XYZ file of C-alpha atoms in Angstrom:
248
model
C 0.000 0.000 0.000
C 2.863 2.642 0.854
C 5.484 1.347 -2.031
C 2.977 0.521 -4.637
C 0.461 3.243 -3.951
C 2.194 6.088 -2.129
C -0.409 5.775 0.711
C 1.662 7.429 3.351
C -0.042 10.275 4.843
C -4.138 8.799 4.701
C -6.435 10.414 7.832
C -5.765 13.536 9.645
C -7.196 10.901 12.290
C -5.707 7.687 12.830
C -2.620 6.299 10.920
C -4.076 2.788 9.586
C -1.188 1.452 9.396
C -0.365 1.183 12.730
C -3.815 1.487 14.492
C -2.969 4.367 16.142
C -5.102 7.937 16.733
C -3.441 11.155 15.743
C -3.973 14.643 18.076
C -4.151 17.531 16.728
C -1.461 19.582 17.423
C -0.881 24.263 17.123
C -0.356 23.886 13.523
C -3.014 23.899 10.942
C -3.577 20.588 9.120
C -3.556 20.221 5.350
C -6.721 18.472 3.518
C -4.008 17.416 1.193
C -0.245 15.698 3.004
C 1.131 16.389 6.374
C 0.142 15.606 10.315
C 1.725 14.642 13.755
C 1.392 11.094 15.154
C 0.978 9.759 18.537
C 0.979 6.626 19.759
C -2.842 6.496 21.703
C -3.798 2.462 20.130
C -6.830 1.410 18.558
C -8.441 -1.572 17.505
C -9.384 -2.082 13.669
C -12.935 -1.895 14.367
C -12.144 1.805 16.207
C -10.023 2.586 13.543
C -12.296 1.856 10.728
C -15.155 3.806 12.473
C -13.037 6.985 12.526
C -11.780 6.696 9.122
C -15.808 6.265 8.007
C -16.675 9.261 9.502
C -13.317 11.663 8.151
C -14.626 9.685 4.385
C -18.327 11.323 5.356
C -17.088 14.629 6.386
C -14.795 14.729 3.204
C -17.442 13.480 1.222
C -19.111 16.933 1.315
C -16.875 18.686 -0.427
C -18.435 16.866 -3.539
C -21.936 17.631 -2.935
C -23.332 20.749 -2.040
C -25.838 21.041 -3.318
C -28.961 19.213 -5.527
C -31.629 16.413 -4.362
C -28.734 14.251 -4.790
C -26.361 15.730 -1.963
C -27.845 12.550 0.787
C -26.595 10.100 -1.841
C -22.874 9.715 -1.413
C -23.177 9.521 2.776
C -26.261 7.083 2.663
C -23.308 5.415 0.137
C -20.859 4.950 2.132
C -22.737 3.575 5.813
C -23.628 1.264 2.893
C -19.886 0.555 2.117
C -19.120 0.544 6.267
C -21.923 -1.950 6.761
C -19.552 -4.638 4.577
C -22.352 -6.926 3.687
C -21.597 -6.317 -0.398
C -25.463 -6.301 -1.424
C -26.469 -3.868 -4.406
C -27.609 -0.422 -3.735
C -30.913 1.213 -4.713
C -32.044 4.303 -3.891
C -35.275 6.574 -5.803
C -33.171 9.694 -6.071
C -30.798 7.407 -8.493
C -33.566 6.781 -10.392
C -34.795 10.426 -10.673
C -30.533 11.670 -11.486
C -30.590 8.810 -14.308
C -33.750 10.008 -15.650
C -32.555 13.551 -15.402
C -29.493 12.955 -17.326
C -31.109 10.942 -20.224
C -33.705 13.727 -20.926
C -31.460 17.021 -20.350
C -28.545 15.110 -22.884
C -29.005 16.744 -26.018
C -25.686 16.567 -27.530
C -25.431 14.614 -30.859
C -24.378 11.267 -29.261
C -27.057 11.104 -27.115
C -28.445 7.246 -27.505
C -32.216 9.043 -26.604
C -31.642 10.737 -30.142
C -29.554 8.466 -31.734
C -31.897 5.550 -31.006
C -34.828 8.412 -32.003
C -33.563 8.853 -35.650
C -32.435 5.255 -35.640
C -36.802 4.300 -35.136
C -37.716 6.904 -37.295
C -35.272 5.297 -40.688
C -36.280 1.935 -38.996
C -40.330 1.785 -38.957
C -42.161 0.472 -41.775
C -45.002 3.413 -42.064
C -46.794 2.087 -44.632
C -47.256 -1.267 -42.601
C -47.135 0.735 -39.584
C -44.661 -2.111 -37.395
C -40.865 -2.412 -37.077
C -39.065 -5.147 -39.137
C -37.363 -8.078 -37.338
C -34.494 -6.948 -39.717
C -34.439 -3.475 -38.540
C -33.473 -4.062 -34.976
C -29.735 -4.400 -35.739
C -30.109 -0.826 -36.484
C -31.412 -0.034 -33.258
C -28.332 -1.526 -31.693
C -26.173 -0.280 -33.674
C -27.679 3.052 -32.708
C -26.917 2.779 -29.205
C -23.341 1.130 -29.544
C -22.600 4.266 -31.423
C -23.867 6.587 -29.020
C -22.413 7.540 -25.111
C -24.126 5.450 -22.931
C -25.713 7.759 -19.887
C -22.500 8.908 -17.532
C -21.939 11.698 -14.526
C -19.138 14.001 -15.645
C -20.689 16.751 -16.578
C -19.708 20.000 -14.923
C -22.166 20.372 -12.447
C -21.911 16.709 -11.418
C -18.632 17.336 -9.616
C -20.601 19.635 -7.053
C -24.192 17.501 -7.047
C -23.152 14.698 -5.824
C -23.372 12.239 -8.624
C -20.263 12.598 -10.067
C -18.530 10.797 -6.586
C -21.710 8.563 -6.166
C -21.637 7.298 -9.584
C -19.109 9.199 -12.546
C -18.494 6.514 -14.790
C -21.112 3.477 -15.442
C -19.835 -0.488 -15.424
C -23.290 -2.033 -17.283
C -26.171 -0.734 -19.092
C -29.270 -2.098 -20.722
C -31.858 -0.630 -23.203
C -34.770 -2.230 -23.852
C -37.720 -0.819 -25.870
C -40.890 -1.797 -23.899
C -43.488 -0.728 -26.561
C -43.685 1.001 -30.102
C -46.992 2.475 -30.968
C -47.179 3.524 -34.552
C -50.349 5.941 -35.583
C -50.329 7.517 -38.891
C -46.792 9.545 -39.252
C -46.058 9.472 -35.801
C -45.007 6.946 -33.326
C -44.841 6.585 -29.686
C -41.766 4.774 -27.951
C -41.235 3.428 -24.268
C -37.762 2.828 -23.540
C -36.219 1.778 -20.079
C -32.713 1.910 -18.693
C -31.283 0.021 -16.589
C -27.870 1.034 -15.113
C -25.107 -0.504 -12.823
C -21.705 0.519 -11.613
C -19.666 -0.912 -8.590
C -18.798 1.821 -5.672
C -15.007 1.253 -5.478
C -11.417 2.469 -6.797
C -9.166 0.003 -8.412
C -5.620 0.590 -8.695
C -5.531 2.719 -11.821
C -8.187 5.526 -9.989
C -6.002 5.905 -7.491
C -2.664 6.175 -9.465
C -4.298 8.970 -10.618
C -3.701 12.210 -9.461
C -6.721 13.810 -10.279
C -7.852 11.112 -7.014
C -4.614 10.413 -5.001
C -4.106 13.948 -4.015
C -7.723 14.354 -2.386
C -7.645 12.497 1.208
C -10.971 11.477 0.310
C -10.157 9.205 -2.413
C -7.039 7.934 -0.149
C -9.465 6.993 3.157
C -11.850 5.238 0.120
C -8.866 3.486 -1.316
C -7.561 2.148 2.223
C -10.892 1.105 3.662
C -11.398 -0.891 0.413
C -8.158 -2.241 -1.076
C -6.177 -2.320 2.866
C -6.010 -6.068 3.688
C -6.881 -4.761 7.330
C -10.179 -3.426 6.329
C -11.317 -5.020 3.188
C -14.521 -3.799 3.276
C -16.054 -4.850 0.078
C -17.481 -3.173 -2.742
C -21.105 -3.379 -4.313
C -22.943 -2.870 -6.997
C -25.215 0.569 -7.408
C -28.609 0.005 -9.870
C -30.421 2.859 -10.835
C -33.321 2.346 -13.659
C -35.378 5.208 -15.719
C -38.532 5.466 -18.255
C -38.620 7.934 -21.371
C -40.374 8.222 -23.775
C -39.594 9.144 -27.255
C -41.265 10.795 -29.672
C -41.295 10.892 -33.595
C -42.745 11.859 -36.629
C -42.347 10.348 -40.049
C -39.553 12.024 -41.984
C -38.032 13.791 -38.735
C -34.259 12.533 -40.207
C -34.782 14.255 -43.786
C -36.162 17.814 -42.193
């Protein structure tokens, strides 16, 4: 942990290492590197507790404000409780939701798998050919899946809770075709673990935040080990179109 990963200077509370609490001294105490030591002993269980709480009091920094500020604490008594079952949580469901509608860019897969229905349906027939669903796919392989790095996700809350996605799936729960227009029902389903591997923390945009290096110990430390688990977040749009929306 110290060689590989530089994890040297982890809690302004307890060193880890050594199970030991740490007093605050006259001098001011960096967020980043730098603290005194003493030699007052702890058990893991102690230690762990403290180091849970400095990772919630951190953790605030990187939410301050939205509906989705609770998320990353709720998050990680999740992580302390060390029983590795998936998390679910409504206000996951309502950020997923909000990011699929409010994504307009070009690569969207809402419009991408829009245009792909519209070149897709059969309007005089009024149905969707078995042979057109490869186009559908396609559609969504080429777009950018739904993800929390936007700007404003570094200060909402769902850029620590969730950033990055692991698994998602699409699935088109009904096609109603009237005239020129049609009606879609899509669903998402999304997954990502709550964890760091090695690589996110050999990064410095993480390994200079104490944040990311109390996450990293309480995880990857063969002391702690707590283990990681899966977040699951799902959404319903809709999508709209009308006949010749691609040529216009």
């Amino acid at each position: 942990m110290k060689s590989n990963f530089h994890m040297l200077d982890v809690s302004t509370k307890v060193d880890p290492y050594t199970l030991t609490k740490i007093t605050a001294f006259s001098q001011p105490q960096s967020v980043f590197y730098g603290y005194p030591r003493v030699n007052e002993k702890l058990t893991r269980q102690q230690c762990a507790a403290i180091l849970f709480d400095e990772f919630r009091q951190l953790s605030r920094t990187f939410a301050i404000y939205s509906p989705y500020k609770p998320l990353i604490e709720q998050m990680i008594t999740h992580m302390q409780k060390n029983n590795g079952t998936p998390f679910r949580h409504m206000l996951l469901d309502i950020a997923l939701r909000e990011q699929i509608i409010s994504d307009n860019t070009g690569d969207s897969t809402r419009i991408l798998l829009q245009k792909a229905l519209n070149s897709a349906i059969d309007w005089q027939n009024k149905s969707l050919p078995k042979n057109k669903k490869d186009e559908l796919k396609q559609a969504i392989l080429d777009g950018r899946l739904p993800k929390f790095d936007r700007f404003k996700d570094n200060f909402n809350g769902m850029g620590i809770t969730i950033h990055d996605t692991a698994a998602t799936h699409i699935i088109i729960k009904s096609l109603e075709i009237d005239n020129d227009r049609y009606h879609a029902i899509v669903h998402y389903k999304v997954q990502d673990h709550f964890g760091l591997d090695n690589n996110d923390i050999l990064n410095s945009r993480f390994s200079h935040f104490r944040f990311f290096r109390i996450w990293f110990v309480l995880q990857r430390y063969v002391n702690f080990a707590f283990r990681l688990f899966m977040t699951t977040m799902e959404a319903t749009i809709e999508i709209n179109g009308v006949r010749d929306d691609n040529k216009k």
